[in-house]
CSV table of C-alpha atoms and ligand atoms in Angstrom, one decimal:
chain,number,residue,atom,x,y,z
A,1131,MET,CA,-20.7,-71.5,-15.9
A,1132,PHE,CA,-22.2,-71.8,-12.4
A,1133,ALA,CA,-20.4,-70.3,-9.4
A,1134,ALA,CA,-19.5,-73.7,-8.0
A,1135,SER,CA,-18.0,-75.0,-11.2
A,1136,GLU,CA,-16.0,-71.8,-11.8
A,1137,ALA,CA,-14.6,-72.1,-8.3
A,1138,GLU,CA,-13.9,-75.8,-8.7
A,1139,SER,CA,-12.0,-75.1,-11.9
A,1140,LEU,CA,-9.9,-72.4,-10.2
A,1141,ILE,CA,-9.3,-74.7,-7.2
A,1142,ARG,CA,-8.0,-77.3,-9.7
A,1143,ARG,CA,-5.7,-74.8,-11.4
A,1144,LEU,CA,-4.3,-73.7,-8.0
A,1145,THR,CA,-3.8,-77.2,-6.7
A,1146,ASN,CA,-2.0,-78.1,-9.9
A,1147,LEU,CA,0.7,-75.6,-8.8
A,1148,ILE,CA,1.5,-77.7,-5.7
A,1149,LYS,CA,4.8,-79.4,-6.1
A,1150,SER,CA,4.8,-81.3,-2.8
A,1151,GLN,CA,1.5,-82.0,-1.0
A,1152,GLU,CA,3.5,-83.5,1.8
A,1153,GLU,CA,5.3,-80.3,2.5
A,1154,LEU,CA,2.1,-78.3,2.5
A,1155,ILE,CA,0.3,-80.3,5.2
A,1156,THR,CA,3.2,-81.7,7.3
A,1157,HIS,CA,4.3,-79.3,10.0
A,1158,THR,CA,6.3,-80.9,12.8
A,1159,ASN,CA,7.3,-77.7,14.5
A,1160,VAL,CA,3.8,-76.7,15.6
A,1161,ILE,CA,1.5,-78.5,18.0
A,1162,SER,CA,0.1,-81.6,16.4
A,1163,SER,CA,-3.5,-80.4,16.5
A,1164,VAL,CA,-2.5,-77.5,14.2
A,1165,SER,CA,-0.9,-79.8,11.8
A,1166,GLN,CA,-3.9,-82.2,11.8
A,1167,THR,CA,-6.3,-79.4,11.3
A,1168,LEU,CA,-4.3,-78.2,8.3
A,1169,GLN,CA,-4.5,-81.7,6.8
A,1170,ARG,CA,-8.2,-82.0,7.4
A,1171,CYS,CA,-8.9,-78.5,5.9
A,1172,PHE,CA,-6.7,-79.2,2.8
A,1173,PHE,CA,-8.4,-82.5,2.0
A,1174,TYR,CA,-11.8,-81.0,2.5
A,1175,SER,CA,-11.0,-78.1,0.2
A,1176,ILE,CA,-10.1,-80.5,-2.7
A,1177,ARG,CA,-12.8,-83.1,-2.1
A,1178,ASN,CA,-15.1,-83.5,-4.9
A,1179,ASP,CA,-18.6,-83.7,-3.4
A,1180,GLU,CA,-21.8,-82.7,-4.9
A,1181,ALA,CA,-23.5,-81.0,-2.0
A,1182,PRO,CA,-21.2,-80.1,0.9
A,1183,SER,CA,-23.1,-79.4,4.1
A,1184,ALA,CA,-23.3,-75.7,5.1
A,1185,THR,CA,-22.5,-76.6,8.7
A,1186,GLU,CA,-19.4,-78.6,7.7
A,1187,ASN,CA,-18.3,-75.7,5.5
A,1188,ALA,CA,-18.6,-73.2,8.2
A,1189,LYS,CA,-16.8,-75.5,10.6
A,1190,LYS,CA,-13.8,-75.9,8.3
A,1191,LEU,CA,-13.5,-72.1,7.7
A,1192,PHE,CA,-13.6,-71.6,11.5
A,1193,GLU,CA,-10.9,-74.3,11.9
A,1194,ILE,CA,-8.5,-72.8,9.3
A,1195,GLU,CA,-9.0,-69.3,10.8
A,1196,SER,CA,-8.1,-70.6,14.2
A,1197,VAL,CA,-4.9,-72.1,12.8
A,1198,LEU,CA,-4.0,-68.7,11.2
A,1199,ASP,CA,-4.8,-66.9,14.5
A,1200,TYR,CA,-2.7,-69.3,16.5
A,1201,VAL,CA,0.3,-69.1,14.2
A,1202,GLN,CA,-0.1,-65.3,13.9
A,1203,ASP,CA,0.1,-65.0,17.7
A,1204,GLU,CA,3.4,-67.0,17.5
A,1205,LEU,CA,4.6,-64.6,14.8
A,1206,ASN,CA,3.8,-61.6,16.9
A,1207,THR,CA,5.7,-62.8,20.0
A,1208,GLY,CA,9.2,-61.4,20.4
A,1209,HIS,CA,11.3,-59.9,17.6
A,1210,TRP,CA,10.3,-60.8,14.0
A,1211,SER,CA,13.8,-62.1,13.2
A,1212,GLU,CA,13.6,-64.6,16.1
A,1213,VAL,CA,10.4,-66.3,14.9
A,1214,PRO,CA,11.5,-69.8,13.6
A,1215,VAL,CA,11.3,-70.1,9.8
A,1216,PRO,CA,9.1,-73.3,10.1
A,1217,THR,CA,6.5,-71.4,12.0
A,1218,ARG,CA,6.4,-68.8,9.3
A,1219,SER,CA,6.2,-71.6,6.7
A,1220,CYS,CA,3.2,-73.0,8.5
A,1221,PHE,CA,1.5,-69.6,8.1
A,1222,THR,CA,2.2,-69.7,4.4
A,1223,ALA,CA,0.7,-73.1,4.0
A,1224,ALA,CA,-2.4,-72.2,6.1
A,1225,SER,CA,-2.9,-69.1,4.0
A,1226,PHE,CA,-2.9,-71.1,0.8
A,1227,ILE,CA,-5.4,-73.7,2.3
A,1228,LYS,CA,-7.7,-70.9,3.5
A,1229,CYS,CA,-7.7,-69.5,-0.1
A,1230,LEU,CA,-8.8,-72.9,-1.4
A,1231,LEU,CA,-11.5,-73.2,1.3
A,1232,LEU,CA,-12.9,-69.8,0.5
A,1233,LEU,CA,-13.3,-70.9,-3.1
A,1234,LYS,CA,-14.8,-74.2,-2.2
A,1235,LEU,CA,-17.4,-72.7,0.1
A,1236,THR,CA,-18.6,-69.9,-2.1
A,1237,THR,CA,-22.0,-69.5,-3.6
A,1238,THR,CA,-21.1,-66.5,-5.7
A,1239,PHE,CA,-18.0,-66.4,-7.9
A,1240,ASP,CA,-17.2,-62.7,-8.2
A,1241,ALA,CA,-14.4,-60.1,-7.9
A,1242,LYS,CA,-15.2,-59.7,-4.2
A,1243,LEU,CA,-14.5,-63.4,-3.5
A,1244,LEU,CA,-11.3,-63.4,-5.6
A,1245,LYS,CA,-10.0,-60.3,-3.8
A,1246,GLN,CA,-10.6,-62.0,-0.5
A,1247,CYS,CA,-8.6,-65.0,-1.7
A,1248,LEU,CA,-5.9,-62.8,-3.0
A,1249,LYS,CA,-5.6,-60.9,0.3
A,1250,CYS,CA,-5.2,-64.2,2.0
A,1251,LEU,CA,-2.3,-65.2,-0.2
A,1252,ASP,CA,-0.6,-61.8,0.1
A,1253,LEU,CA,-0.7,-62.1,3.9
A,1254,GLY,CA,0.9,-65.5,3.5
A,1255,LEU,CA,3.6,-63.9,1.3
A,1256,LEU,CA,4.1,-60.9,3.6
A,1257,LEU,CA,4.1,-62.7,7.0
A,1258,GLY,CA,5.1,-66.2,6.1
A,1259,ALA,CA,8.2,-67.7,4.7
A,1260,PRO,CA,8.5,-69.4,1.4
A,1261,LEU,CA,8.1,-73.2,1.4
A,1262,ILE,CA,11.1,-75.1,0.2
A,1263,GLU,CA,9.7,-77.5,-2.4
A,1264,ASN,CA,6.7,-75.2,-3.1
A,1265,CYS,CA,8.7,-72.1,-3.2
A,1266,GLU,CA,6.6,-70.4,-5.9
A,1267,LEU,CA,3.2,-71.6,-4.8
A,1268,LEU,CA,1.8,-68.4,-3.3
A,1269,THR,CA,3.4,-66.0,-5.9
A,1270,GLU,CA,2.0,-68.1,-8.8
A,1271,ALA,CA,-1.4,-68.6,-7.2
A,1272,ALA,CA,-1.6,-64.9,-6.5
A,1273,LYS,CA,-0.7,-64.2,-10.2
A,1274,ARG,CA,-3.6,-66.5,-11.3
A,1275,LEU,CA,-6.0,-64.8,-9.0
A,1276,SER,CA,-5.0,-61.3,-10.2
A,1277,GLU,CA,-5.5,-62.5,-13.8
A,1278,GLU,CA,-8.9,-63.9,-12.8
A,1279,ILE,CA,-9.9,-60.6,-11.2
A,1280,ASN,CA,-9.0,-58.8,-14.4
A,1281,ARG,CA,-11.0,-61.4,-16.4
A,1282,VAL,CA,-14.1,-61.0,-14.2
A,1283,GLY,CA,-13.4,-57.3,-15.1
A,1284,GLU,CA,-13.7,-54.6,-12.6
A,1285,ASP,CA,-12.7,-51.0,-13.2
A,1286,SER,CA,-10.2,-49.7,-10.6
A,1287,GLY,CA,-12.2,-46.4,-10.4
A,1288,ILE,CA,-9.0,-44.5,-10.9
A,1289,HIS,CA,-8.4,-42.6,-14.1
A,1290,SER,CA,-5.0,-41.0,-13.9
A,1291,SER,CA,-2.9,-39.7,-16.7
A,1292,LYS,CA,0.7,-40.7,-17.1
A,1293,THR,CA,3.2,-39.1,-14.7
A,1294,ASN,CA,5.0,-36.3,-16.6
A,1295,LYS,CA,8.6,-36.7,-17.6
A,1296,ARG,CA,8.9,-32.9,-17.2
A,1297,LYS,CA,11.9,-31.2,-15.8
A,1298,LEU,CA,12.3,-30.6,-12.1
A,1299,SER,CA,11.1,-27.2,-10.8
A,1300,ASN,CA,13.8,-24.6,-10.9
A,1301,ASP,CA,13.3,-23.8,-7.2
A,1302,TYR,CA,14.6,-27.2,-6.2
A,1303,LYS,CA,17.6,-26.8,-8.4
A,1304,VAL,CA,18.5,-23.4,-6.9
A,1305,HIS,CA,18.1,-24.8,-3.4
A,1306,PHE,CA,20.3,-27.8,-4.3
A,1307,GLU,CA,23.0,-25.5,-5.8
A,1308,LYS,CA,23.1,-23.5,-2.6
A,1309,LEU,CA,23.6,-26.5,-0.3
A,1310,CYS,CA,26.9,-26.3,1.3
A,1311,ALA,CA,28.2,-29.8,0.3
A,1312,ILE,CA,30.4,-31.5,-2.2
A,1313,GLU,CA,28.5,-32.8,-5.3
A,1314,VAL,CA,28.8,-36.5,-5.9
A,1315,ASP,CA,30.6,-37.3,-9.2
A,1316,GLY,CA,28.4,-38.3,-12.2
A,1317,ILE,CA,29.7,-40.7,-14.9
A,1318,GLU,CA,28.2,-42.0,-18.1
A,1319,CYS,CA,27.6,-45.8,-17.9
A,1320,PRO,CA,31.2,-46.8,-16.8
A,1321,SER,CA,32.6,-50.2,-17.7
A,1322,LEU,CA,32.6,-52.8,-15.0
A,1323,GLU,CA,36.3,-52.5,-14.7
A,1324,GLN,CA,36.3,-48.7,-14.4
A,1325,PHE,CA,33.5,-48.8,-11.8
A,1326,HIS,CA,35.5,-51.4,-9.8
A,1327,ARG,CA,38.8,-49.5,-10.0
A,1328,GLU,CA,37.5,-46.0,-9.3
A,1329,TYR,CA,34.5,-46.4,-7.1
A,1330,PHE,CA,33.8,-50.0,-5.8
A,1331,SER,CA,37.3,-50.8,-4.5
A,1332,THR,CA,37.7,-47.3,-3.1
A,1333,GLN,CA,34.1,-47.2,-1.7
A,1334,ILE,CA,33.3,-43.8,-3.1
A,1335,PRO,CA,29.7,-42.8,-4.1
A,1336,VAL,CA,29.1,-42.1,-7.7
A,1337,LYS,CA,26.1,-41.3,-9.9
A,1338,LEU,CA,25.7,-43.6,-12.8
A,1339,LYS,CA,24.0,-42.1,-15.9
A,1340,GLY,CA,22.5,-43.8,-18.9
A,1341,CYS,CA,22.5,-47.3,-17.4
A,1342,MET,CA,18.7,-47.8,-17.2
A,1343,GLU,CA,17.6,-47.0,-20.7
A,1344,HIS,CA,16.8,-50.7,-21.4
A,1345,TRP,CA,14.5,-51.0,-18.4
A,1346,PRO,CA,10.8,-51.4,-19.4
A,1347,ALA,CA,9.9,-49.8,-16.1
A,1348,THR,CA,11.1,-46.4,-17.0
A,1349,ASN,CA,8.2,-46.1,-19.5
A,1350,LYS,CA,5.6,-48.5,-18.2
A,1351,TRP,CA,5.5,-47.4,-14.6
A,1352,LEU,CA,4.8,-43.8,-15.5
A,1353,ASP,CA,1.3,-45.0,-16.2
A,1354,VAL,CA,-0.3,-45.6,-12.8
A,1355,ASN,CA,-3.1,-47.6,-14.7
A,1356,TYR,CA,-0.5,-50.1,-15.7
A,1357,LEU,CA,0.6,-50.7,-12.0
A,1358,LEU,CA,-3.1,-50.9,-11.1
A,1359,HIS,CA,-3.8,-53.5,-13.8
A,1360,ILE,CA,-0.9,-55.7,-12.7
A,1361,ALA,CA,-1.1,-55.2,-8.9
A,1362,GLY,CA,-4.0,-53.0,-7.9
A,1363,ASP,CA,-5.6,-55.6,-5.6
A,1364,ARG,CA,-2.4,-56.8,-4.1
A,1365,THR,CA,-1.8,-56.1,-0.4
A,1366,VAL,CA,1.4,-54.2,0.4
A,1367,PRO,CA,3.0,-52.6,3.5
A,1368,VAL,CA,2.8,-48.8,3.7
A,1369,GLU,CA,4.7,-46.6,6.1
A,1370,ILE,CA,2.5,-43.8,7.3
A,1371,GLY,CA,4.0,-40.6,8.8
A,1372,SER,CA,6.7,-38.1,8.0
A,1373,HIS,CA,9.5,-40.6,8.6
A,1374,TYR,CA,10.3,-43.7,10.6
A,1375,VAL,CA,11.8,-41.9,13.6
A,1376,ASP,CA,8.7,-39.8,14.1
A,1377,GLU,CA,6.6,-40.7,17.1
A,1378,ASN,CA,3.4,-40.8,15.0
A,1379,TRP,CA,4.9,-43.1,12.4
A,1380,THR,CA,3.2,-46.4,11.8
A,1381,GLN,CA,2.9,-49.2,9.2
A,1382,LYS,CA,-0.3,-50.4,7.6
A,1383,LEU,CA,-1.2,-53.1,5.1
A,1384,MET,CA,-3.5,-52.0,2.3
A,1385,THR,CA,-4.1,-52.7,-1.4
A,1386,LEU,CA,-1.9,-51.0,-3.9
A,1387,LYS,CA,-5.0,-49.4,-5.3
A,1388,ASP,CA,-5.9,-47.8,-1.9
A,1389,PHE,CA,-2.3,-46.6,-1.4
A,1390,ILE,CA,-2.4,-45.0,-4.9
A,1391,LYS,CA,-5.8,-43.4,-4.3
A,1392,LYS,CA,-5.1,-42.1,-0.8
A,1393,HIS,CA,-1.5,-41.4,-0.5
A,1394,TYR,CA,-0.1,-41.0,-4.1
A,1395,LEU,CA,-2.8,-39.3,-6.1
A,1396,ASP,CA,-4.8,-37.5,-3.4
A,1397,ASN,CA,-1.8,-36.9,-1.2
A,1398,ASP,CA,-3.9,-36.7,1.9
A,1399,SER,CA,-2.5,-35.2,5.1
A,1400,ASP,CA,-0.6,-38.3,6.1
A,1401,ILE,CA,2.4,-39.1,4.0
A,1402,GLY,CA,2.3,-42.7,2.9
A,1403,TYR,CA,5.4,-44.5,1.5
A,1404,LEU,CA,5.6,-48.0,0.1
A,1405,ALA,CA,9.2,-48.2,1.3
A,1406,GLN,CA,11.9,-50.8,1.5
A,1407,HIS,CA,9.6,-53.6,0.4
A,1408,ASN,CA,10.6,-56.5,-1.8
A,1409,LEU,CA,7.7,-56.0,-4.1
A,1410,PHE,CA,9.4,-58.0,-6.8
A,1411,ASP,CA,9.4,-61.3,-5.1
A,1412,GLN,CA,5.8,-60.8,-4.1
A,1413,ILE,CA,4.6,-59.6,-7.6
A,1414,THR,CA,7.0,-61.3,-10.0
A,1415,GLU,CA,5.3,-59.6,-13.1
A,1416,LEU,CA,6.9,-56.3,-12.0
A,1417,LYS,CA,10.4,-57.9,-11.8
A,1418,GLU,CA,10.2,-58.4,-15.5
A,1419,ASP,CA,10.3,-54.6,-15.9
A,1420,ILE,CA,13.6,-54.1,-14.1
A,1421,ARG,CA,17.2,-55.2,-14.7
A,1422,ILE,CA,19.8,-56.1,-12.0
A,1423,PRO,CA,22.7,-53.7,-12.7
A,1424,GLU,CA,25.8,-55.7,-13.7
A,1425,TYR,CA,27.8,-53.7,-11.1
A,1426,CYS,CA,26.1,-55.8,-8.4
A,1427,CYS,CA,28.2,-58.8,-9.4
A,1428,LEU,CA,31.3,-57.2,-7.9
A,1429,SER,CA,32.2,-58.6,-4.6
A,1430,GLU,CA,35.2,-59.0,-2.3
A,1431,ASP,CA,33.9,-62.4,-1.5
A,1432,THR,CA,34.5,-64.7,-4.4
A,1433,GLU,CA,32.0,-67.3,-3.0
A,1434,ASN,CA,29.2,-64.8,-3.1
A,1435,ASP,CA,27.0,-65.2,-6.1
A,1436,THR,CA,23.6,-64.6,-4.6
A,1437,GLU,CA,21.1,-62.1,-6.1
A,1438,PRO,CA,21.0,-58.7,-4.5
A,1439,ASP,CA,18.2,-57.8,-2.1
A,1440,ILE,CA,15.8,-55.7,-4.3
A,1441,ASN,CA,13.4,-53.3,-2.7
A,1442,ALA,CA,10.8,-50.8,-4.0
A,1443,TRP,CA,10.5,-47.2,-2.8
A,1444,PHE,CA,7.2,-45.8,-4.3
A,1445,GLY,CA,5.6,-42.7,-3.0
A,1446,PRO,CA,4.4,-39.1,-3.3
A,1447,LYS,CA,6.5,-35.9,-3.2
A,1448,GLY,CA,7.8,-35.2,0.3
A,1449,THR,CA,8.8,-38.7,1.6
A,1450,VAL,CA,11.9,-38.6,3.8
A,1451,SER,CA,14.2,-41.4,4.7
A,1452,PRO,CA,16.1,-40.1,7.7
A,1453,LEU,CA,19.9,-40.2,7.8
A,1454,HIS,CA,20.9,-43.8,8.2
A,1455,HIS,CA,23.4,-46.4,6.9
A,1456,ASP,CA,23.0,-50.0,5.7
A,1457,PRO,CA,25.2,-53.0,6.0
A,1458,LYS,CA,25.5,-53.7,2.2
A,1459,ASN,CA,26.6,-51.8,-0.9
A,1460,ASN,CA,23.6,-50.2,-2.7
A,1461,ILE,CA,22.7,-49.1,-6.1
A,1462,LEU,CA,19.6,-46.9,-5.9
A,1463,ALA,CA,18.0,-46.7,-9.3
A,1464,GLN,CA,15.5,-43.8,-10.0
A,1465,VAL,CA,12.8,-45.0,-12.3
A,1466,TYR,CA,10.9,-41.7,-12.2
A,1467,GLY,CA,10.7,-38.5,-10.1
A,1468,THR,CA,13.7,-36.8,-8.6
A,1469,LYS,CA,15.2,-37.4,-5.1
A,1470,GLN,CA,17.7,-35.3,-3.2
A,1471,LEU,CA,20.3,-37.2,-1.2
A,1472,LEU,CA,22.7,-36.0,1.4
A,1473,LEU,CA,25.6,-38.4,2.2
A,1474,PHE,CA,28.4,-38.7,4.7
A,1475,SER,CA,31.4,-41.1,4.9
A,1476,PRO,CA,31.4,-43.7,7.7
A,1477,LYS,CA,34.6,-41.9,8.9
A,1478,ASP,CA,32.3,-39.0,10.0
A,1479,SER,CA,29.9,-41.1,12.0
A,1480,SER,CA,30.8,-39.6,15.4
A,1481,TYR,CA,29.7,-36.1,14.1
A,1482,LEU,CA,26.3,-37.4,13.2
A,1483,TYR,CA,25.0,-38.5,16.6
A,1484,PRO,CA,23.9,-42.1,15.9
A,1485,HIS,CA,21.0,-43.2,18.1
A,1486,GLU,CA,22.0,-45.4,21.0
A,1487,GLY,CA,20.4,-48.9,21.4
A,1488,LYS,CA,20.0,-52.0,19.3
A,1489,LEU,CA,17.1,-50.8,17.1
A,1490,LEU,CA,18.1,-47.4,15.8
A,1491,PHE,CA,21.9,-47.7,16.0
A,1492,ASN,CA,22.2,-47.2,12.2
A,1493,THR,CA,20.1,-44.0,12.3
A,1494,ALA,CA,21.5,-40.5,13.1
A,1495,GLN,CA,19.8,-38.0,15.5
A,1496,VAL,CA,21.0,-35.1,13.4
A,1497,ASP,CA,18.8,-34.0,10.5
A,1498,PRO,CA,21.3,-32.8,7.8
A,1499,SER,CA,18.6,-31.0,5.9
A,1500,CYS,CA,18.0,-28.7,8.9
A,1501,PRO,CA,20.6,-29.4,11.6
A,1502,ASP,CA,20.2,-28.1,15.1
A,1503,LEU,CA,23.7,-27.0,15.9
A,1504,VAL,CA,22.9,-26.3,19.6
A,1505,LYS,CA,21.9,-29.9,20.1
A,1506,HIS,CA,24.5,-31.3,17.6
A,1507,PRO,CA,27.4,-28.9,17.6
A,1508,GLN,CA,29.9,-31.6,16.2
A,1509,PHE,CA,27.9,-31.8,13.0
A,1510,VAL,CA,29.8,-28.8,11.6
A,1511,LYS,CA,32.8,-31.1,11.4
A,1512,ALA,CA,31.1,-33.6,9.1
A,1513,LYS,CA,31.8,-33.4,5.4
A,1514,MET,CA,28.5,-33.5,3.5
A,1515,TYR,CA,28.1,-34.8,0.0
A,1516,LYS,CA,25.0,-34.1,-2.1
A,1517,CYS,CA,23.3,-35.7,-5.1
A,1518,LEU,CA,20.2,-34.8,-7.2
A,1519,LEU,CA,19.1,-38.2,-8.5
A,1520,GLU,CA,17.0,-37.7,-11.6
A,1521,PRO,CA,14.9,-40.2,-13.6
A,1522,GLY,CA,17.0,-42.8,-15.3
A,1523,GLU,CA,20.0,-42.3,-13.0
A,1524,MET,CA,21.5,-44.6,-10.4
A,1525,LEU,CA,23.5,-43.8,-7.3
A,1526,PHE,CA,26.1,-46.1,-5.9
A,1527,ILE,CA,26.0,-45.8,-2.1
A,1528,PRO,CA,28.9,-47.8,-0.6
A,1529,MET,CA,28.1,-49.9,2.5
A,1530,LYS,CA,27.9,-48.0,5.8
A,1531,TRP,CA,27.8,-44.6,4.0
A,1532,TRP,CA,25.2,-42.5,5.7
A,1533,HIS,CA,22.3,-41.2,3.5
A,1534,HIS,CA,19.3,-38.9,3.9
A,1535,VAL,CA,16.8,-39.1,1.1
A,1536,THR,CA,14.0,-36.7,0.2
A,1537,ALA,CA,11.6,-37.2,-2.7
A,1538,LEU,CA,11.2,-33.8,-4.5
A,1539,GLU,CA,8.4,-35.2,-6.7
A,1540,LYS,CA,6.3,-38.3,-7.0
A,1541,SER,CA,8.8,-41.0,-7.3
A,1542,PHE,CA,9.6,-44.7,-7.8
A,1543,SER,CA,13.0,-46.0,-7.0
A,1544,VAL,CA,14.4,-49.5,-6.8
A,1545,SER,CA,17.4,-50.4,-4.6
A,1546,PHE,CA,19.8,-53.2,-5.1
A,1547,TRP,CA,21.7,-54.2,-1.9
A,1548,TRP,CA,24.6,-56.6,-2.2
B,1179,AKG,O1,14.7,-43.7,-1.3
B,1179,AKG,C1,14.6,-43.7,-0.1
B,1179,AKG,O2,13.7,-43.0,0.5
B,1179,AKG,C2,15.6,-44.4,0.7
B,1179,AKG,C3,16.5,-45.4,0.0
B,1179,AKG,C4,17.4,-46.1,0.9
B,1179,AKG,O3,17.6,-45.7,2.1
B,1179,AKG,C5,18.2,-47.2,0.5
B,1179,AKG,O4,18.0,-47.6,-0.7
B,1179,AKG,O5,18.9,-47.8,1.3
């Protein structure tokens, strides 16, 4: 097939995913010229003409990029949570339309073009907000593009063997034993009723063993080539730096392949952590490899039957999440690798020196893995709990419980907040 007909066929398959054309091109919350440009670009991208003029093509690409720049400026003004959802939805729509235009304007149909389109969709997924009637448009379109990249066939250039299921080094175990803290209880796959009675209603942390054996992820994800095949060209957010309170800490967007190459396999000087990211709404194929723990259905609020917030935590040995607490109950499931957790009850908050101010109020100044007792003398009064979370184990962290997490090995965890 010629480049143009391959591209046209893909445009057709992508536009077939649209449930409501109206929603894609009507945006009343942005200035009318933006909305009109989106409409023009969309109809241009699906127009069936034999020989589109190169000048007109270039003009349309320039127009859609101006729309994305304009909306991105709006997204970057003020705090993220204050950006109106319709503005973010407009970014989503513009990203999809840009992807169609890139396909329409191409003269060569190759992996490079498909990756450029995929990046566009991922930016829409990461920075935008899902459309209501076209809620799966970008995730499904990205899935099609990933499949197309695999079909066009390009080697990732990474040849890594499976991550070992070996036992944790004894040094870590000895260090853990010596930690002056109470070890969190471990229990073999409790019934829902027992978990509710002994841990959920009393808000006591507990390690849940043998509850993840049916997860395909516990085998499949040990093979980095599998992750690369499914998601190597997907753009993901990566935290760079030793931890998020460090002054050199920053966040970057990069492909999963670059993250794996630079920060996971090569382990370059900067620690990179794909942390607290809802990878599973972005890349739905990976969601098929995990299971929502049944314990997450427990709630004091009988009205609440929403799915938990599911986040991925994927990184090399040595990632640290500083001591902090979260507003929801959490089950942290360890797919592979071992993590060491230090925990404190909310009752001991005042001994942990929470940061002042709106942004870091849920983060402690004290580092429980190496406390400075001159700066933080009250810390000695805090009762510390410890947990070594090994592959296939889950930890229930009740809401507002403080936790400090260190990866002792390359690790992949999934958290369920509810
Ligand atoms: O695994 C980590 O590094 C941190 C996990 C965490 O803080 C959470 O699940 O809330």
